[in-house]
Coordinates of C-alpha atoms in Angstrom, one line a residue:
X995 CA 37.1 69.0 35.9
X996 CA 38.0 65.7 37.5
X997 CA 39.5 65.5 40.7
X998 CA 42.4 63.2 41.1
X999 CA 40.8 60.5 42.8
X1000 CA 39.1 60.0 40.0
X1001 CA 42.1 60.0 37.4
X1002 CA 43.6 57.6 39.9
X1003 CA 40.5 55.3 40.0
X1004 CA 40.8 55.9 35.9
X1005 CA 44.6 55.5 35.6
X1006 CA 47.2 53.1 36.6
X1007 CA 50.0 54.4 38.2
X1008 CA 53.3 53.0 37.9
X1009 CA 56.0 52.6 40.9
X1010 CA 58.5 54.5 38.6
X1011 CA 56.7 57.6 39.1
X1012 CA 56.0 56.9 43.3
X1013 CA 58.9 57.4 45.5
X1014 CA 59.4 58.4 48.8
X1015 CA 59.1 62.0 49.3
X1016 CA 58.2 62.4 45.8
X1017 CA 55.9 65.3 44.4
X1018 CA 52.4 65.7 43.7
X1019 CA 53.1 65.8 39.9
X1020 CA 55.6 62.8 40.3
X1021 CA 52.4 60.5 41.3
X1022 CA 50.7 61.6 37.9
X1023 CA 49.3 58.2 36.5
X1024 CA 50.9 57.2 33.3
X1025 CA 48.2 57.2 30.3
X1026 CA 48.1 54.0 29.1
X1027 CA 44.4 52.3 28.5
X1028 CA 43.0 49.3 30.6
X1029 CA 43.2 46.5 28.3
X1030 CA 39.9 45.0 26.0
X1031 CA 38.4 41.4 27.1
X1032 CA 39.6 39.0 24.0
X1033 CA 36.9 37.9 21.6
X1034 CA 37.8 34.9 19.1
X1035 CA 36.8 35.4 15.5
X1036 CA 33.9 32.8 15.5
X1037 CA 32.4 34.8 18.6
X1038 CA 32.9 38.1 16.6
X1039 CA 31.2 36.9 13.7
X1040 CA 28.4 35.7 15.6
X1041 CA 28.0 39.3 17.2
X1042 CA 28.4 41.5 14.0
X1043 CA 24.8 39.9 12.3
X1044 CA 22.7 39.8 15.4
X1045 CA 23.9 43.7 16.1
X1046 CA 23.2 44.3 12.7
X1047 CA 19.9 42.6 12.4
X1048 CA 18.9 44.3 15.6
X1049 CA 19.8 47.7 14.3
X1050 CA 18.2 47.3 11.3
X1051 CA 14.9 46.1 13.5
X1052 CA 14.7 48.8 15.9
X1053 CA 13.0 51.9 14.2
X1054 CA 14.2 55.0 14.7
X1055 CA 12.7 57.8 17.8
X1056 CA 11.7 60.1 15.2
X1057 CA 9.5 57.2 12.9
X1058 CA 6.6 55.0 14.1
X1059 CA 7.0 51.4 14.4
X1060 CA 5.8 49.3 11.7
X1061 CA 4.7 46.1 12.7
X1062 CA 4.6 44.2 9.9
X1063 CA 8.1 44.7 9.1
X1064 CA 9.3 43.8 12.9
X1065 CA 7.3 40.7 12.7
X1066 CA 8.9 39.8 9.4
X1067 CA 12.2 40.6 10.2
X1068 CA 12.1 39.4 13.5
X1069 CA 10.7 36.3 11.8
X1070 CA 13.9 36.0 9.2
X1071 CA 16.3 36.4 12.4
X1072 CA 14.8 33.3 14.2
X1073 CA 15.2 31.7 11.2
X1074 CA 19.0 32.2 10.7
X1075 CA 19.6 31.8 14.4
X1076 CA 17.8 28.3 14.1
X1077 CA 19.4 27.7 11.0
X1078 CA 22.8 28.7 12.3
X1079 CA 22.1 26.4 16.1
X1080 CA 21.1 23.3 13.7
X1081 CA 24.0 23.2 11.2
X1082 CA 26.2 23.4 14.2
X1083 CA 24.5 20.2 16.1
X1084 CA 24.8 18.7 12.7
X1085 CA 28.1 18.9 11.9
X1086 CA 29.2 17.8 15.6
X1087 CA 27.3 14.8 15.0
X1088 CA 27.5 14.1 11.7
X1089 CA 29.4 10.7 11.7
X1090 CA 26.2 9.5 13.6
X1091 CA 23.8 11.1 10.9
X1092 CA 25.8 9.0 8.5
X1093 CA 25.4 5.5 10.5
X1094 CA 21.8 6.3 10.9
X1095 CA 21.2 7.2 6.7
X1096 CA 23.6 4.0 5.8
X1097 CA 21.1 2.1 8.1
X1098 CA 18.1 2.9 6.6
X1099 CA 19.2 2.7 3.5
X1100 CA 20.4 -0.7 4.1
X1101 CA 16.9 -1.8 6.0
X1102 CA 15.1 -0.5 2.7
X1103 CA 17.4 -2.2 0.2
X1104 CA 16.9 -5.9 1.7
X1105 CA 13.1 -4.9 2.0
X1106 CA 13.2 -4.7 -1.7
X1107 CA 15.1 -7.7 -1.9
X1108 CA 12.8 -10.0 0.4
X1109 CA 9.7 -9.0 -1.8
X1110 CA 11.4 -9.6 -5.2
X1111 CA 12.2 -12.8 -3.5
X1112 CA 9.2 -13.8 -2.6
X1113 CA 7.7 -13.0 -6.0
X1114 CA 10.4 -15.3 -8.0
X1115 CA 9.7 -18.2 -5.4
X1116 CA 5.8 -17.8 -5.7
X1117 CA 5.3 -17.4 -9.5
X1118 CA 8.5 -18.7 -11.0
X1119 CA 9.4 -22.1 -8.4
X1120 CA 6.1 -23.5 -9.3
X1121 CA 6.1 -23.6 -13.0
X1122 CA 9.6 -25.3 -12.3
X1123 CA 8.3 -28.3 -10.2
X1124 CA 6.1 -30.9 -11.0
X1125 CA 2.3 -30.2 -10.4
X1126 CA 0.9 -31.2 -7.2
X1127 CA -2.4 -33.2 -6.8
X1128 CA -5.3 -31.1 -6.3
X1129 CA -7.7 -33.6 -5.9
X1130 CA -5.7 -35.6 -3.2
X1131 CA -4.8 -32.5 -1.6
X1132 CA -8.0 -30.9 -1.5
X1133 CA -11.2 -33.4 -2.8
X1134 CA -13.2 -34.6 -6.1
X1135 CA -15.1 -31.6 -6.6
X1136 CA -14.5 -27.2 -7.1
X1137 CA -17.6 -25.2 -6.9
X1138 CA -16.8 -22.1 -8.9
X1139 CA -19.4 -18.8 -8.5
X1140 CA -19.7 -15.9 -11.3
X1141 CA -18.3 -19.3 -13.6
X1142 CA -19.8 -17.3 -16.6
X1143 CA -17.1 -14.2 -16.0
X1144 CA -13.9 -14.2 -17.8
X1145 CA -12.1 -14.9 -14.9
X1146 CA -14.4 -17.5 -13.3
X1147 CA -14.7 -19.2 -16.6
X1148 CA -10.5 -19.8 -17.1
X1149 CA -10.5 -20.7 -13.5
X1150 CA -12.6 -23.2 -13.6
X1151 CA -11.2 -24.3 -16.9
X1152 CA -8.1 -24.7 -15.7
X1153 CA -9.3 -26.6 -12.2
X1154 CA -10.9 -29.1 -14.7
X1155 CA -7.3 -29.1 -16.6
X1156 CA -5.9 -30.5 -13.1
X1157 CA -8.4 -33.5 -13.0
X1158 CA -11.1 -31.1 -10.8
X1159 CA -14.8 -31.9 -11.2
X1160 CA -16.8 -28.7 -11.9
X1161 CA -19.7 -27.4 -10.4
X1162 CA -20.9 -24.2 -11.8
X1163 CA -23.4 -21.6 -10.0
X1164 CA -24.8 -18.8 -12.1
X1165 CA -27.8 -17.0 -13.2
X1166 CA -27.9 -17.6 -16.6
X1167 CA -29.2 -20.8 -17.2
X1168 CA -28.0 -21.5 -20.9
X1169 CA -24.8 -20.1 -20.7
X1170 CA -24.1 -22.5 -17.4
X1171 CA -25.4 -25.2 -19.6
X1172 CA -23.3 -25.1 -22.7
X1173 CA -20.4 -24.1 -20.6
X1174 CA -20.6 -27.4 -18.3
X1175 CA -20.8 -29.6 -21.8
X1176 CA -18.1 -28.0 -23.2
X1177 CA -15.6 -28.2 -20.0
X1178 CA -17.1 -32.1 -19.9
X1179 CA -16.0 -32.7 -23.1
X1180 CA -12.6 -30.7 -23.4
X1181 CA -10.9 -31.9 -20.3
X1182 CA -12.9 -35.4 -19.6
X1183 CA -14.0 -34.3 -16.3
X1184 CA -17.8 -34.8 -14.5
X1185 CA -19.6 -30.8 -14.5
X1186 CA -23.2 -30.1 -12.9
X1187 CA -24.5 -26.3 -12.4
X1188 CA -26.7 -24.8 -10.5
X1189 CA -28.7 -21.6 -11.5
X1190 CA -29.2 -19.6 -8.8
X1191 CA -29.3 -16.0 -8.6
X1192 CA -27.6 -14.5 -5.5
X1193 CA -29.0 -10.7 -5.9
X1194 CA -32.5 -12.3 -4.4
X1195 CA -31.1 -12.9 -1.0
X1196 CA -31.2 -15.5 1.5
X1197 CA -33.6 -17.2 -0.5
X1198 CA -30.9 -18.8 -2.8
X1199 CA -29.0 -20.5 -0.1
X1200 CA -31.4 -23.3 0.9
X1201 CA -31.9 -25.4 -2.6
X1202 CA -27.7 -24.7 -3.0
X1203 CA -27.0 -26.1 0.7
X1204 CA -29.4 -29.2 -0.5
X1205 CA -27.0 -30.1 -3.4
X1206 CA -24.7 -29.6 -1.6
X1207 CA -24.9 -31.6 1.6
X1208 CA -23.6 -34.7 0.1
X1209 CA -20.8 -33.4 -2.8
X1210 CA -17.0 -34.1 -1.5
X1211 CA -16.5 -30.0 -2.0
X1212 CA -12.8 -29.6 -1.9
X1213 CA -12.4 -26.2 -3.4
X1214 CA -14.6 -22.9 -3.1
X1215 CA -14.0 -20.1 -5.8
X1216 CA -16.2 -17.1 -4.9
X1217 CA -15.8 -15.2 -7.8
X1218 CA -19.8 -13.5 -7.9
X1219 CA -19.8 -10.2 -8.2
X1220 CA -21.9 -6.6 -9.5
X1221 CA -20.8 -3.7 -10.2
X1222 CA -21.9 -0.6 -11.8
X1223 CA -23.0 -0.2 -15.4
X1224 CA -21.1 3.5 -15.2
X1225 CA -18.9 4.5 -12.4
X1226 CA -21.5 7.0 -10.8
X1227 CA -21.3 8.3 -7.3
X1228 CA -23.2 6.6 -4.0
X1229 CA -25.7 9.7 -3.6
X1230 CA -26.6 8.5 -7.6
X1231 CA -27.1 4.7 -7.1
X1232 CA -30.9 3.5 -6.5
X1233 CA -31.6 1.1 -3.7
X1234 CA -32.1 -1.8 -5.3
X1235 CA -28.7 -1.3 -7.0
X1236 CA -27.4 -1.0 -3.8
X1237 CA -28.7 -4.3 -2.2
X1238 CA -27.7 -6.2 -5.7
X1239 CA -24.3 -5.3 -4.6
X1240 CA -24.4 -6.3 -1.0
X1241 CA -26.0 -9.5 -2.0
X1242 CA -23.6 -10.4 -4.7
X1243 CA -20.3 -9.1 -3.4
X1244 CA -20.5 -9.8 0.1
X1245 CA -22.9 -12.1 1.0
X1246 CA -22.6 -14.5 -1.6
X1247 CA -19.0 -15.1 -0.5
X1248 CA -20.1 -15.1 3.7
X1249 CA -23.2 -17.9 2.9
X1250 CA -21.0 -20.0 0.4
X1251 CA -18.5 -20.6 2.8
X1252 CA -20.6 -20.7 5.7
X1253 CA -22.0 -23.6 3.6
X1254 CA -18.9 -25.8 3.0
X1255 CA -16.5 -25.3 5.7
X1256 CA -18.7 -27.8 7.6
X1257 CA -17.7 -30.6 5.3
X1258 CA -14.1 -29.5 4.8
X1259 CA -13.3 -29.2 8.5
X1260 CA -14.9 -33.1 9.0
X1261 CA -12.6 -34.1 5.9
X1262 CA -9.7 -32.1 7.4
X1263 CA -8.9 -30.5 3.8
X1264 CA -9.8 -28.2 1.6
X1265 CA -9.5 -24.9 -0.3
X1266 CA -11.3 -21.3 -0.3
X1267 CA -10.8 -18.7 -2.7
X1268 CA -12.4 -15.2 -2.3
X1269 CA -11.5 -13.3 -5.8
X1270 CA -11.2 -9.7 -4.8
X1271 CA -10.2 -7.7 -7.9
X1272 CA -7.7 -5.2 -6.7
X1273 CA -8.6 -1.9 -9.3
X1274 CA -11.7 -1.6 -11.5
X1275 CA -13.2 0.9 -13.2
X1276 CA -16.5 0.6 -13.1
X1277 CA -16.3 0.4 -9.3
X1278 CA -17.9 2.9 -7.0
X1279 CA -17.5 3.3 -3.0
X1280 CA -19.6 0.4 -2.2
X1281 CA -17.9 -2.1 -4.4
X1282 CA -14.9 -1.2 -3.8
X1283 CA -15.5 -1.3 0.1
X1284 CA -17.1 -5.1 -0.7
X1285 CA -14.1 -5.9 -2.0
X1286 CA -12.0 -4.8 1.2
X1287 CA -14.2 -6.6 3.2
X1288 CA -14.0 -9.7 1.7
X1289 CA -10.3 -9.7 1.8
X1290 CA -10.1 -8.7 5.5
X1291 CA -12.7 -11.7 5.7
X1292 CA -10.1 -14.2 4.1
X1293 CA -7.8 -13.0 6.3
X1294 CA -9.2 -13.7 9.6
X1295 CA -10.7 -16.6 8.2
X1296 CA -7.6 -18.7 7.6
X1297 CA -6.9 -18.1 10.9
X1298 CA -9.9 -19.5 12.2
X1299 CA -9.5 -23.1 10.0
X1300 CA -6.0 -23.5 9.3
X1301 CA -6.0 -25.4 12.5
X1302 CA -8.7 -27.9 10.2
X1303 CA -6.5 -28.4 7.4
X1304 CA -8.7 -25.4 5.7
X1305 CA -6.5 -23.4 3.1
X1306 CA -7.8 -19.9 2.9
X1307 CA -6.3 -17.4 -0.1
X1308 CA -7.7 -14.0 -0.9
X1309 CA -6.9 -13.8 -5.0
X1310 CA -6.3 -10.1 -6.0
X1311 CA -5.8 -9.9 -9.8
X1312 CA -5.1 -6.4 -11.3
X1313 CA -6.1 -5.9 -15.1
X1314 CA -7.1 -8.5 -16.8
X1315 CA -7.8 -8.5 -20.8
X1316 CA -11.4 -7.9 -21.9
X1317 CA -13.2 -6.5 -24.2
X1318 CA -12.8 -3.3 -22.6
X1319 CA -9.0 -3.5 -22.6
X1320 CA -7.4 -0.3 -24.7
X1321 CA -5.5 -1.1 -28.4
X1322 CA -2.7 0.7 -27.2
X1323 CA -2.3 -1.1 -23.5
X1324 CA -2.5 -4.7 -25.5
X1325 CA 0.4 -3.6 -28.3
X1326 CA 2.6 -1.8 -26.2
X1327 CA 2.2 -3.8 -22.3
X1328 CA 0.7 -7.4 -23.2
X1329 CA 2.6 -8.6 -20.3
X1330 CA 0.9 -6.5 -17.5
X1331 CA -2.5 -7.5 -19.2
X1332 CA -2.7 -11.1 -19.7
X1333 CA -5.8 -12.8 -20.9
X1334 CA -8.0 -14.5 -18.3
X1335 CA -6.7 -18.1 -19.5
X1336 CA -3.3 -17.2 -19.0
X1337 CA -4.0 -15.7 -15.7
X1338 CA -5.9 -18.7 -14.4
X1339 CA -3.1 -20.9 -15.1
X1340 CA -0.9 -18.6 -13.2
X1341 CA -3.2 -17.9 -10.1
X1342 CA -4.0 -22.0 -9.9
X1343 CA -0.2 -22.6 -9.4
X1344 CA -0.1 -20.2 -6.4
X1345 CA -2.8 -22.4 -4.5
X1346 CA -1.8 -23.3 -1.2
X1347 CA 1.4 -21.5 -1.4
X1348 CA 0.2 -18.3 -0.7
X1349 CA -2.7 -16.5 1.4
X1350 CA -2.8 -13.3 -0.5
X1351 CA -1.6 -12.7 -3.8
X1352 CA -1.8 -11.2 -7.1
X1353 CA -1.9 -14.6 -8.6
X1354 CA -0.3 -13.3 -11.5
X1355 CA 3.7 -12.3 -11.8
X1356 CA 3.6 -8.9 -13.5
X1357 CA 0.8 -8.3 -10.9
X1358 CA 2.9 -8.5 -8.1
X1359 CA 5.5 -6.6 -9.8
X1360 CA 3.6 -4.0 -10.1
X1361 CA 2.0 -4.4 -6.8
X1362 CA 6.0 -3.8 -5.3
X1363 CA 6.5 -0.7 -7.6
X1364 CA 3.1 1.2 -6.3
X1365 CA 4.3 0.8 -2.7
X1366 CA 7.2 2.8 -3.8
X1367 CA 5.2 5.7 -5.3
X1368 CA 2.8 8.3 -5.1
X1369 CA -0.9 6.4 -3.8
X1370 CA -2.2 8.9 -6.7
X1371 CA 0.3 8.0 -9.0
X1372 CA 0.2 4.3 -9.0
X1373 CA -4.0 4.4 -9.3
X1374 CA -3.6 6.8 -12.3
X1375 CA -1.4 4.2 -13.9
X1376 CA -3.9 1.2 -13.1
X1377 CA -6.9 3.3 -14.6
X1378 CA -5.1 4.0 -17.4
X1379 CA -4.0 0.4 -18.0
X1380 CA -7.5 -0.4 -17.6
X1381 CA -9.0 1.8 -20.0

């Protein structure tokens, strides 16, 4: 039994009950309970899933533990409890999520903007305006490389078309031949060639360099290149595959320029244009590589010159019609696969308006698109296209 110093620490007593001289039973304490500290709703709901989640995670005295289940549920309870904490930061501070979203939004949207800009003033202002001058602007004569490709050939073609002397450097001795009479005769210009075959090595570059010494070069197309008969893997590619590649890809480019900058920086103008297809696919790891490097190459180049009146572009066409080219890809998306005479006309306009482009329109559009998507997804689509 309690003693009544302990119902009195447990009790109230009221002064109704206390008098002077009262009794003993008059100082009873009136049973009436302490009042309960006030809990708002939000706090009780708060409470009522963490007690029940604890309850439901503490096993009972009479089972053993298992502690894959406390782990998990343990695991599920930090989960809603950092679910819980975040939705509540977010929704105190969701007028400056908002300002921060609209931002972005707005910073990407004129990012698309500026580059479909830049792609109407490039490819579509030119054809507008009148042609400009390459031989004033640049000199008498265009040495093209690889002139025997498909895109070499319409380059150099349409160089000619602009009132361009040609001078073509290839390997093939008859087909440079017949190919300097006919651009001599269709466009009324002076042509010379040089065969020369730059998979030997630094043996080529003297006998070129001696022709060269005393031609007004004003614009450089190194368009030489090997590749791969069938794309095959690096382990599978014999040696003296690999140096053909080196030789041609890289090289080639280095030594040709290395060759005429001389003469341009005395004349204070001229032109260099390293053709650095973007997708191909017969390419393997090392030409693709040779590729990057000679577009990092143009790049740090034009930095190095442009002080000499030097204009440096690193040409990066996409597909280009060949024989190659799929039936279906020609009926159904001529536009994104023009033929090399209708990309040379395009990629000549861009010259000295641009460092690095496409050279073609639908290129570039294209170009834009893949920085939007998937890396996986946009070189799926340019295989496919040139298949």
């Amino acid at each position: 039994m309690r003693c009544a110093a302990q119902e009195c620490a447990l009790w109230p007593t009221t002064g109704a009950n206390v008098g002077r001289g009262g009794s003993a039973r008059s100082q009873i304490p009136t049973p009436f309970p302490l009042p309960l500290p006030r809990t708002s709703c939000s706090q009780r709901r708060l409470q009522e899933p963490i007690t029940a989640q604890y309850t439901a995670a503490t096993p009972s005295p009479t089972s053993k533990p298992r502690p894959g289940l406390v782990v998990a549920m343990a695991a599920v309870d930090s989960f809603h409890l950092l679910y819980r904490e975040v939705a509540r930061s977010c929704h105190n501070n969701v007028e400056l999520l908002a300002v921060v979203g609209a931002l972005y939004t707005a910073k990407k949207g004129l990012g698309i903007l500026y580059e479909c800009y830049s792609v109407f003033r490039l490819h579509i202002t030119p054809h507008l305006l009148s042609r400009s001058d390459l031989v004033q602007r640049y000199g008498e004569w265009a040495v093209v490389t690889g002139a025997t490709d498909s895109i070499g050939r319409a380059y150099a073609e349409e160089l000619a078309n602009c009132g361009v002397n040609i001078l073509l450097i290839c390997r093939d001795g008859e087909q440079l031949r017949s190919l300097s009479e006919a651009i001599a005769e269709a466009y009324g210009v002076t042509t010379s060639f040089i065969q020369a075959d730059f998979r030997v090595g630094r043996a080529t570059y003297p006998a070129i360099k001696e022709v060269l010494k005393d031609v007004d070069v004003g614009i450089l197309v190194n368009n030489a290149g090997v590749f791969c008969e069938d794309p095959q893997c690096f382990s599978e590619v014999p040696e003296e595959k690999a140096w053909e590649i080196i030789n041609n890809n890289i090289a080639a480019a280095v030594m040709m320029a290395h060759i005429v900058i001389p003469g341009m920086v005395q004349r204070k103008r001229g032109a260099i244009v390293n053709v650095t297809p973007g997708f191909d696919s017969r390419y393997n790891s090392q030409s693709a590589a040779s590729k990057s490097y000679l577009d990092t190459f143009s790049r740090h180049l034009k930095s190095e010159v442009a002080s000499s009146g030097i204009f440096v572009q690193s040409l990066t066409p996409l597909c280009v019609r060949s024989k190659h080219t799929s039936y279906w890809t020609l009926r159904y998306l001529p536009a994104l696969v023009p033929s090399p005479e209708v990309y040379a006309r395009h990629a000549v306009r861009t010259l000295g308006h641009c460092n690095r482009t496409t050279g073609y329109w639908a290129h570039s559009l294209q170009l834009l698109v893949c920085r939007w998507i998937p890396g996986w997804l946009g070189t799926s689509i340019g295989g496919f296209l040139q298949q």
